[in-house]
Amino acid sequence: MKRTIFRNQLLPWLLLAPQLAITFIFFLWPAAQAIRQSFLRQDAFGISTQFVGLSNFKALWNSPEYLNSLQVTAVFAVLVTVLSMGFSLLLAVAVDRTIRSSSLYTTLLVWPYAVAPAVAGILWWFIFNPTIGIMPYVLDVVGYDWNHISSKTDALALVVIASAWKQISYNFLFFVAGLQSIPASLREAAAIDGAGPVRRFFDITLPLLSPTTFFLLVVNIVYAMFDTFAVIDATTEGGPAQATNILVYKVYFDGFVGQNMGSSAAQSVVLMGIVILLTVIQFRYVEKKVAY
Amino acid sequence: MASITLDNVGKVYPGGTRAVGGVSIDIADGEFIVLVGPSGCGKSTLLRMIAGLESISEGTVRIGDRAVNDIEPADRDIAMVFQNYALYPHMSVRQNLAYGLKNRRTPKAEIDRRVAEAAEILQIGPFLDRKPRALSGGQRQRVAMGRAIVREPAAFLFDEPLSNLDAKLRVTMRLEIKELQRRLRTTSIYVTHDQLEAMTLADRLVVLNGGRIEQIGTPLEVYRKPASTFVAGFIGSPAMNLIPARAVPQLPGSAHAGIIGIRPEDLTIAPDGPIAMDVLAVEELGAQRLVHGQTGGERLTVTMPSDAPLSDSLRLAFRPGSLHLFQAEGGRRIE
Amino acid sequence: MIENRPGLNLLAHLTLMLGVAIVALPVWVALVASTHTATDFMSGTIPIWPGPHLVENYARMLDAGVSTSGTPPVGTMMLNSLVMALLIACGKIAISITSAFAIVYFRFPLRNLAFWCIFITMMLPVEVRIVPTFQVVADLGLLNSYAGLSIPLIASATATFLFRQVFLTIPDELTEAARIDGAGPLKFFRDILLPLSRTNIAALFVILFIYGWNQYLWPLLITTSSDYYTIVAGIKRMADAVDGLPQWHLVMATAMLAMLPPVAVVIGMQRLFVKGLVETEK
Ligand SMILES: Nc1ncnc2c1ncn2[C@@H]1O[C@H](COP(=O)(O)OP(=O)(O)O)[C@@H](O)[C@H]1O
Ligand SMILES: [Mg+2]
């Protein structure tokens, strides 16, 4: 809170006007529409609509496709998060050991942040291209027949790798910052107490890194659930056989391609609930961080 | 240049805290007034009401013959020096000095002239094109004063301007402020919690306690005739000894006073003196020595030359006419 | 380092080199592919080393593109992306910094409500309200326009909070000094707040430029005229069209061009980038 303020009454509204106008027109109004539509059903020609209560939600709950999408999303989010954070942590710990060359390595590791998820998808799609990609060629040597166009596992693996790759830089930077904020004296004290490097990592570094880890956990889950739309759309388009049809992709597909407004709106509402939940978790955590 | 009049001024903060109440002071044109009191007594609040940075809940503030209660700070014709200097970090010293003048559409030539003059007075000429971050604490302090000087305002307001400096620099700057004010003859109100700073700078002191005025007077008046036990204990170092009269019935006046005050320097060693003190501790200051002890169960401090003889118990006399008598209730002075 | 263990240090370097290699792999493959001709892919797998057709492929994509895919020349798409990214970055910064100024430096009725309205945008990513938002933009006649590409995306709680945080750390005394110096709110904003937030603005700009450039779903939906295709959204249309045909070298050249500007920004302004990243997550 500021002690010194300006007394003008009109000016603050003028200053806020652009942001509030955009918020109302493009955020609150559409969100309200989504909520409204989630309780309506349109007939096949889009002529009449009727109030159907919760039946759109019930339909979701009874739809094997939607339940499958929920499950795919959960598996996908967990895999992306674990893979990306694990790999980044490994690199961050390694960089933390090197002194002179750490900024060089950092430069070489941060740039994937700037690659668009759609482009990341295209790149990995190419690498894993069953006919000309190098990875299927390598896998063939070890006896694995890669085909993400027909194999559900291969398709999921592909989108997981592409999505995790794109997120490495972000996790890496925050892990490095987290590691650097651990006072060297703590690790020195542990070393004097006779703990070797591995022990020190598990007894000192990892517990003290837990605020960063938790923060990244939330960020990565949000990323995997919402920002990977482009990865999916640029590669598998949810296939094969729904194997990579995550929730945000399904909302889009049912709404735009399938033109099933009621169901799409209900899915939107469910997703809003999930984002709100994740945001609340994140903010509670931020509050705690301030208290440290 | 102007006189400043506070008429029954009070401040109640939005939360309901009363910070200042019933303050009336007449400040003459060119006078150097120091508001002094312990931390939290409402000094800054009072100064900020005069500056216009805080709304005035009660009473009237006049600068010159104009009531300024509803006038913006910029239009009150005052300049202020802050404790943390509040220099604009992204502007050079020159730009810092000129900013207020520019906003008032002072002609460029006039701005240059005043900046050069202030730089000359304060000897900050060599730093005019530096950023504040490239200056030492003392230099920043000078720039902050320069920003006030160039405005040629009716009054300077200082809020603890020396508290961020180290002890030695504080003493030099104190003197510089005094000389500067002598030279410019600008009405000044200066806030400090440091009684020594207050004594050395002020034409008149205003001692505040709990948002109210305890005493107004020249430094010597306040020192010689403190109006209350609060003032007596606050002004002067080491602080005046304040002893319940019943503990020293041998002293004159103790029959009708509640509390008796004696400054440590007014006590002397005398083999047949009326006060017997058991010595508890001795502090050597070099030229002087502070002896702390006890009499009749009350603490007592005595200043004495460093070559005076010491023993575990001393007998003390007081300089004639040096006793201060105060009421037991409220601690007001008894003449 | 606590103790000198050459073995561990070596292991750290090996890990990092392997990491860098894995991270760089897709881009290396794309780069190599973009320097060959279509016939080089016939043999089955793509080559490992760059070929001689780099200039030829890139020049062709930049000013002609792949006409069969229905996408305009890559040069046009990059220009559209640039306009969109700049509009989004500048727009977000402009409306956020004024909002933060209003919220921090003024007291007015419904201030908390305004604050919450802005906060709530954080919980409504475009993906979850995609259909009705599209409807609004269509009703406003903003399809196929730069305004439609940028304006719906420029509300930002994150940027507003960042500036709010920055303003809260600016000492009150500075504002008071400015008031005594005769600066009103707008002058104070221009002369003191903006210059003092310079590096924060720059850092945020880097992050938002990348964010804007990399937009995918939104431009894909609201651009139906190829004049407004952006490169990130366009590349998928192109890939779809050429998937059957062996034109991967051209798709990869486009991918390289799509990455180039944001990657250059990250590497060239690494310090600002890291600062921006850390600050926007507070
Ligand atoms: N903005 C404010 N809101 C509420 N109370 C305040 C505010 N500023 C100061 N106070 C209170 O008013 C009293 C006087 O404060 P202040 O004038 O700053 O004292 P001083 O400068 O003498 O240390 C204190 O009790 C302080 O807590
Ligand atoms: Mg104060």
Tab-separated table of N, CA, C and O in Angstrom, chain A residues 136-208:
chain	number	residue	atom	x	y	z
A	136	PRO	N	13.491	-43.478	-36.146
A	136	PRO	CA	13.015	-44.825	-36.519
A	136	PRO	C	14.158	-45.668	-37.087
A	136	PRO	O	14.239	-46.878	-36.836
A	137	TYR	N	15.042	-45.008	-37.809
A	137	TYR	CA	16.192	-45.720	-38.378
A	137	TYR	C	17.066	-46.301	-37.270
A	137	TYR	O	17.418	-47.479	-37.275
A	138	VAL	N	17.348	-45.448	-36.281
A	138	VAL	CA	18.157	-45.905	-35.140
A	138	VAL	C	17.426	-47.000	-34.367
A	138	VAL	O	18.006	-48.025	-33.994
A	139	LEU	N	16.120	-46.777	-34.142
A	139	LEU	CA	15.335	-47.756	-33.379
A	139	LEU	C	15.252	-49.093	-34.121
A	139	LEU	O	15.235	-50.153	-33.497
A	140	ASP	N	15.212	-49.012	-35.413
A	140	ASP	CA	15.162	-50.218	-36.226
A	140	ASP	C	16.388	-51.087	-35.971
A	140	ASP	O	16.309	-52.308	-35.890
A	141	VAL	N	17.526	-50.410	-35.801
A	141	VAL	CA	18.778	-51.126	-35.529
A	141	VAL	C	18.654	-51.943	-34.239
A	141	VAL	O	19.114	-53.073	-34.162
A	142	VAL	N	18.007	-51.359	-33.226
A	142	VAL	CA	17.849	-52.115	-31.980
A	142	VAL	C	16.580	-52.972	-32.003
A	142	VAL	O	16.170	-53.499	-30.971
A	143	GLY	N	15.937	-53.067	-33.130
A	143	GLY	CA	14.835	-54.004	-33.271
A	143	GLY	C	13.466	-53.459	-32.909
A	143	GLY	O	12.538	-54.206	-32.656
A	144	TYR	N	13.297	-52.124	-32.880
A	144	TYR	CA	11.976	-51.592	-32.589
A	144	TYR	C	11.396	-50.978	-33.849
A	144	TYR	O	12.033	-50.159	-34.511
A	145	ASP	N	10.188	-51.355	-34.129
A	145	ASP	CA	9.552	-50.852	-35.336
A	145	ASP	C	8.675	-49.660	-34.984
A	145	ASP	O	7.547	-49.807	-34.538
A	146	TRP	N	9.228	-48.439	-35.164
A	146	TRP	CA	8.515	-47.221	-34.745
A	146	TRP	C	7.499	-46.822	-35.786
A	146	TRP	O	7.815	-46.734	-36.976
A	147	ASN	N	6.276	-46.571	-35.327
A	147	ASN	CA	5.307	-45.952	-36.226
A	147	ASN	C	4.240	-45.194	-35.443
A	147	ASN	O	3.282	-45.778	-34.940
A	148	HIS	N	4.416	-43.887	-35.340
A	148	HIS	CA	3.468	-43.102	-34.536
A	148	HIS	C	2.167	-42.853	-35.285
A	148	HIS	O	1.231	-42.281	-34.748
A	149	ILE	N	2.102	-43.277	-36.535
A	149	ILE	CA	0.850	-43.067	-37.261
A	149	ILE	C	-0.142	-44.175	-36.929
A	149	ILE	O	-1.348	-43.956	-36.871
A	150	SER	N	0.387	-45.364	-36.634
A	150	SER	CA	-0.537	-46.444	-36.289
A	150	SER	C	-0.460	-46.857	-34.820
A	150	SER	O	-1.443	-47.300	-34.254
A	151	SER	N	0.715	-46.646	-34.191
A	151	SER	CA	0.833	-47.125	-32.815
A	151	SER	C	0.450	-46.049	-31.810
A	151	SER	O	0.961	-44.924	-31.842
A	152	LYS	N	-0.459	-46.390	-30.917
A	152	LYS	CA	-0.912	-45.425	-29.914
A	152	LYS	C	0.232	-45.030	-28.975
A	152	LYS	O	0.397	-43.865	-28.632
A	153	THR	N	1.002	-46.016	-28.544
A	153	THR	CA	2.114	-45.712	-27.629
A	153	THR	C	3.124	-44.808	-28.306
A	153	THR	O	3.624	-43.848	-27.709
A	154	ASP	N	3.466	-45.143	-29.553
A	154	ASP	CA	4.461	-44.336	-30.248
A	154	ASP	C	3.986	-42.895	-30.411
A	154	ASP	O	4.763	-41.946	-30.229
A	155	ALA	N	2.701	-42.734	-30.718
A	155	ALA	CA	2.172	-41.383	-30.896
A	155	ALA	C	2.256	-40.595	-29.596
A	155	ALA	O	2.687	-39.439	-29.563
A	156	LEU	N	1.855	-41.257	-28.503
A	156	LEU	CA	1.910	-40.572	-27.207
A	156	LEU	C	3.357	-40.219	-26.863
A	156	LEU	O	3.661	-39.108	-26.417
A	157	ALA	N	4.245	-41.183	-27.115
A	157	ALA	CA	5.666	-40.931	-26.826
A	157	ALA	C	6.157	-39.725	-27.613
A	157	ALA	O	6.863	-38.864	-27.082
A	158	LEU	N	5.750	-39.639	-28.847
A	158	LEU	CA	6.195	-38.527	-29.685
A	158	LEU	C	5.761	-37.179	-29.111
A	158	LEU	O	6.581	-36.259	-28.943
A	159	VAL	N	4.471	-37.042	-28.785
A	159	VAL	CA	4.020	-35.741	-28.286
A	159	VAL	C	4.608	-35.442	-26.898
A	159	VAL	O	4.866	-34.281	-26.574
A	160	VAL	N	4.839	-36.504	-26.125
A	160	VAL	CA	5.453	-36.282	-24.815
A	160	VAL	C	6.872	-35.744	-24.995
A	160	VAL	O	7.274	-34.757	-24.375
A	161	ILE	N	7.638	-36.373	-25.890
A	161	ILE	CA	9.023	-35.933	-26.107
A	161	ILE	C	9.063	-34.499	-26.620
A	161	ILE	O	9.794	-33.649	-26.100
A	162	ALA	N	8.234	-34.209	-27.622
A	162	ALA	CA	8.245	-32.859	-28.187
A	162	ALA	C	7.869	-31.824	-27.137
A	162	ALA	O	8.497	-30.770	-27.025
A	163	SER	N	6.849	-32.137	-26.333
A	163	SER	CA	6.394	-31.174	-25.324
A	163	SER	C	7.423	-31.006	-24.210
A	163	SER	O	7.664	-29.894	-23.731
A	164	ALA	N	8.016	-32.108	-23.796
A	164	ALA	CA	8.994	-32.036	-22.713
A	164	ALA	C	10.239	-31.276	-23.169
A	164	ALA	O	10.798	-30.463	-22.435
A	165	TRP	N	10.660	-31.545	-24.404
A	165	TRP	CA	11.849	-30.876	-24.955
A	165	TRP	C	11.719	-29.367	-24.873
A	165	TRP	O	12.608	-28.658	-24.432
A	166	LYS	N	10.544	-28.888	-25.281
A	166	LYS	CA	10.300	-27.452	-25.327
A	166	LYS	C	10.378	-26.831	-23.932
A	166	LYS	O	10.729	-25.670	-23.764
A	167	GLN	N	10.096	-27.617	-22.897
A	167	GLN	CA	10.007	-27.071	-21.546
A	167	GLN	C	11.317	-27.186	-20.770
A	167	GLN	O	11.440	-26.679	-19.667
A	168	ILE	N	12.313	-27.854	-21.358
A	168	ILE	CA	13.573	-28.083	-20.637
A	168	ILE	C	14.214	-26.773	-20.181
A	168	ILE	O	14.621	-26.617	-19.031
A	169	SER	N	14.293	-25.797	-21.076
A	169	SER	CA	14.983	-24.542	-20.763
A	169	SER	C	14.388	-23.878	-19.540
A	169	SER	O	15.098	-23.399	-18.660
A	170	TYR	N	13.069	-23.820	-19.542
A	170	TYR	CA	12.381	-23.149	-18.454
A	170	TYR	C	12.718	-23.813	-17.117
A	170	TYR	O	13.167	-23.154	-16.170
A	171	ASN	N	12.540	-25.125	-17.063
A	171	ASN	CA	12.827	-25.848	-15.818
A	171	ASN	C	14.283	-25.703	-15.425
A	171	ASN	O	14.616	-25.505	-14.255
A	172	PHE	N	15.146	-25.792	-16.425
A	172	PHE	CA	16.576	-25.686	-16.179
A	172	PHE	C	16.915	-24.353	-15.502
A	172	PHE	O	17.586	-24.316	-14.468
A	173	LEU	N	16.407	-23.261	-16.062
A	173	LEU	CA	16.725	-21.941	-15.505
A	173	LEU	C	16.260	-21.811	-14.055
A	173	LEU	O	16.973	-21.294	-13.200
A	174	PHE	N	15.056	-22.307	-13.793
A	174	PHE	CA	14.561	-22.170	-12.427
A	174	PHE	C	15.285	-23.111	-11.461
A	174	PHE	O	15.536	-22.759	-10.310
A	175	PHE	N	15.654	-24.296	-11.944
A	175	PHE	CA	16.431	-25.187	-11.070
A	175	PHE	C	17.803	-24.586	-10.769
A	175	PHE	O	18.280	-24.648	-9.629
A	176	VAL	N	18.447	-24.014	-11.777
A	176	VAL	CA	19.755	-23.402	-11.535
A	176	VAL	C	19.626	-22.283	-10.501
A	176	VAL	O	20.400	-22.201	-9.545
A	177	ALA	N	18.598	-21.446	-10.690
A	177	ALA	CA	18.395	-20.355	-9.730
A	177	ALA	C	18.142	-20.923	-8.334
A	177	ALA	O	18.684	-20.428	-7.343
A	178	GLY	N	17.338	-21.983	-8.262
A	178	GLY	CA	17.053	-22.606	-6.971
A	178	GLY	C	18.314	-23.155	-6.329
A	178	GLY	O	18.555	-22.972	-5.135
A	179	LEU	N	19.145	-23.805	-7.133
A	179	LEU	CA	20.391	-24.375	-6.601
A	179	LEU	C	21.320	-23.265	-6.103
A	179	LEU	O	21.956	-23.385	-5.063
A	180	GLN	N	21.365	-22.187	-6.858
A	180	GLN	CA	22.270	-21.110	-6.464
A	180	GLN	C	21.816	-20.412	-5.192
A	180	GLN	O	22.618	-19.791	-4.499
A	181	SER	N	20.523	-20.512	-4.905
A	181	SER	CA	20.053	-19.826	-3.698
A	181	SER	C	20.268	-20.671	-2.441
A	181	SER	O	19.996	-20.221	-1.341
A	182	ILE	N	20.747	-21.893	-2.616
A	182	ILE	CA	21.060	-22.702	-1.421
A	182	ILE	C	22.445	-22.274	-0.933
A	182	ILE	O	23.412	-22.353	-1.683
A	183	PRO	N	22.540	-21.813	0.299
A	183	PRO	CA	23.830	-21.319	0.773
A	183	PRO	C	24.901	-22.413	0.691
A	183	PRO	O	24.666	-23.545	1.109
A	184	ALA	N	26.065	-22.045	0.159
A	184	ALA	CA	27.150	-23.017	0.037
A	184	ALA	C	27.538	-23.565	1.409
A	184	ALA	O	27.938	-24.715	1.541
A	185	SER	N	27.359	-22.731	2.442
A	185	SER	CA	27.791	-23.152	3.775
A	185	SER	C	27.068	-24.418	4.233
A	185	SER	O	27.634	-25.236	4.959
A	186	LEU	N	25.795	-24.581	3.788
A	186	LEU	CA	25.057	-25.769	4.207
A	186	LEU	C	25.694	-27.035	3.646
A	186	LEU	O	25.869	-28.036	4.347
A	187	ARG	N	26.049	-26.958	2.353
A	187	ARG	CA	26.665	-28.133	1.746
A	187	ARG	C	28.062	-28.358	2.325
A	187	ARG	O	28.504	-29.491	2.500
A	188	GLU	N	28.735	-27.255	2.633
A	188	GLU	CA	30.065	-27.387	3.245
A	188	GLU	C	29.953	-28.040	4.614
A	188	GLU	O	30.733	-28.920	4.965
A	189	ALA	N	28.939	-27.616	5.360
A	189	ALA	CA	28.746	-28.207	6.681
A	189	ALA	C	28.498	-29.705	6.555
A	189	ALA	O	29.061	-30.511	7.304
A	190	ALA	N	27.666	-30.080	5.574
A	190	ALA	CA	27.379	-31.498	5.375
A	190	ALA	C	28.637	-32.249	4.961
A	190	ALA	O	28.866	-33.385	5.391
A	191	ALA	N	29.465	-31.588	4.134
A	191	ALA	CA	30.714	-32.231	3.713
A	191	ALA	C	31.612	-32.470	4.911
A	191	ALA	O	32.216	-33.533	5.061
A	192	ILE	N	31.664	-31.480	5.809
A	192	ILE	CA	32.479	-31.632	7.014
A	192	ILE	C	31.919	-32.744	7.892
A	192	ILE	O	32.643	-33.486	8.539
A	193	ASP	N	30.578	-32.875	7.867
A	193	ASP	CA	29.956	-33.963	8.610
A	193	ASP	C	30.138	-35.311	7.921
A	193	ASP	O	29.545	-36.298	8.339
A	194	GLY	N	30.877	-35.321	6.828
A	194	GLY	CA	31.235	-36.581	6.200
A	194	GLY	C	30.283	-37.090	5.134
A	194	GLY	O	30.321	-38.262	4.779
A	195	ALA	N	29.385	-36.226	4.618
A	195	ALA	CA	28.471	-36.685	3.580
A	195	ALA	C	29.117	-36.535	2.215
A	195	ALA	O	29.650	-35.485	1.889
A	196	GLY	N	29.069	-37.583	1.398
A	196	GLY	CA	29.612	-37.518	0.050
A	196	GLY	C	28.655	-36.771	-0.864
A	196	GLY	O	27.560	-36.395	-0.455
A	197	PRO	N	29.074	-36.571	-2.118
A	197	PRO	CA	28.270	-35.779	-3.046
A	197	PRO	C	26.851	-36.313	-3.252
A	197	PRO	O	25.895	-35.542	-3.271
A	198	VAL	N	26.698	-37.614	-3.356
A	198	VAL	CA	25.379	-38.182	-3.606
A	198	VAL	C	24.483	-38.001	-2.391
A	198	VAL	O	23.339	-37.563	-2.469
A	199	ARG	N	25.041	-38.325	-1.232
A	199	ARG	CA	24.304	-38.139	0.018
A	199	ARG	C	23.882	-36.705	0.190
A	199	ARG	O	22.768	-36.396	0.583
A	200	ARG	N	24.824	-35.796	-0.073
A	200	ARG	CA	24.545	-34.365	0.077
A	200	ARG	C	23.388	-33.955	-0.820
A	200	ARG	O	22.530	-33.187	-0.423
A	201	PHE	N	23.394	-34.504	-2.037
A	201	PHE	CA	22.320	-34.150	-2.949
A	201	PHE	C	20.964	-34.534	-2.378
A	201	PHE	O	20.034	-33.743	-2.354
A	202	PHE	N	20.890	-35.785	-1.854
A	202	PHE	CA	19.587	-36.237	-1.369
A	202	PHE	C	19.227	-35.689	0.004
A	202	PHE	O	18.065	-35.482	0.311
A	203	ASP	N	20.241	-35.414	0.840
A	203	ASP	CA	19.947	-34.960	2.204
A	203	ASP	C	19.818	-33.447	2.309
A	203	ASP	O	19.090	-32.937	3.159
A	204	ILE	N	20.542	-32.719	1.489
A	204	ILE	CA	20.562	-31.258	1.620
A	204	ILE	C	19.910	-30.582	0.414
A	204	ILE	O	18.920	-29.872	0.531
A	205	THR	N	20.493	-30.851	-0.756
A	205	THR	CA	20.079	-30.098	-1.944
A	205	THR	C	18.603	-30.319	-2.281
A	205	THR	O	17.838	-29.363	-2.412
A	206	LEU	N	18.220	-31.576	-2.389
A	206	LEU	CA	16.862	-31.863	-2.842
A	206	LEU	C	15.794	-31.296	-1.896
A	206	LEU	O	14.856	-30.639	-2.352
A	207	PRO	N	15.923	-31.496	-0.569
A	207	PRO	CA	14.908	-30.908	0.315
A	207	PRO	C	14.860	-29.383	0.220
A	207	PRO	O	13.783	-28.797	0.209
A	208	LEU	N	16.039	-28.746	0.122
A	208	LEU	CA	16.033	-27.289	0.076
A	208	LEU	C	15.550	-26.773	-1.269
A	208	LEU	O	15.158	-25.619	-1.398
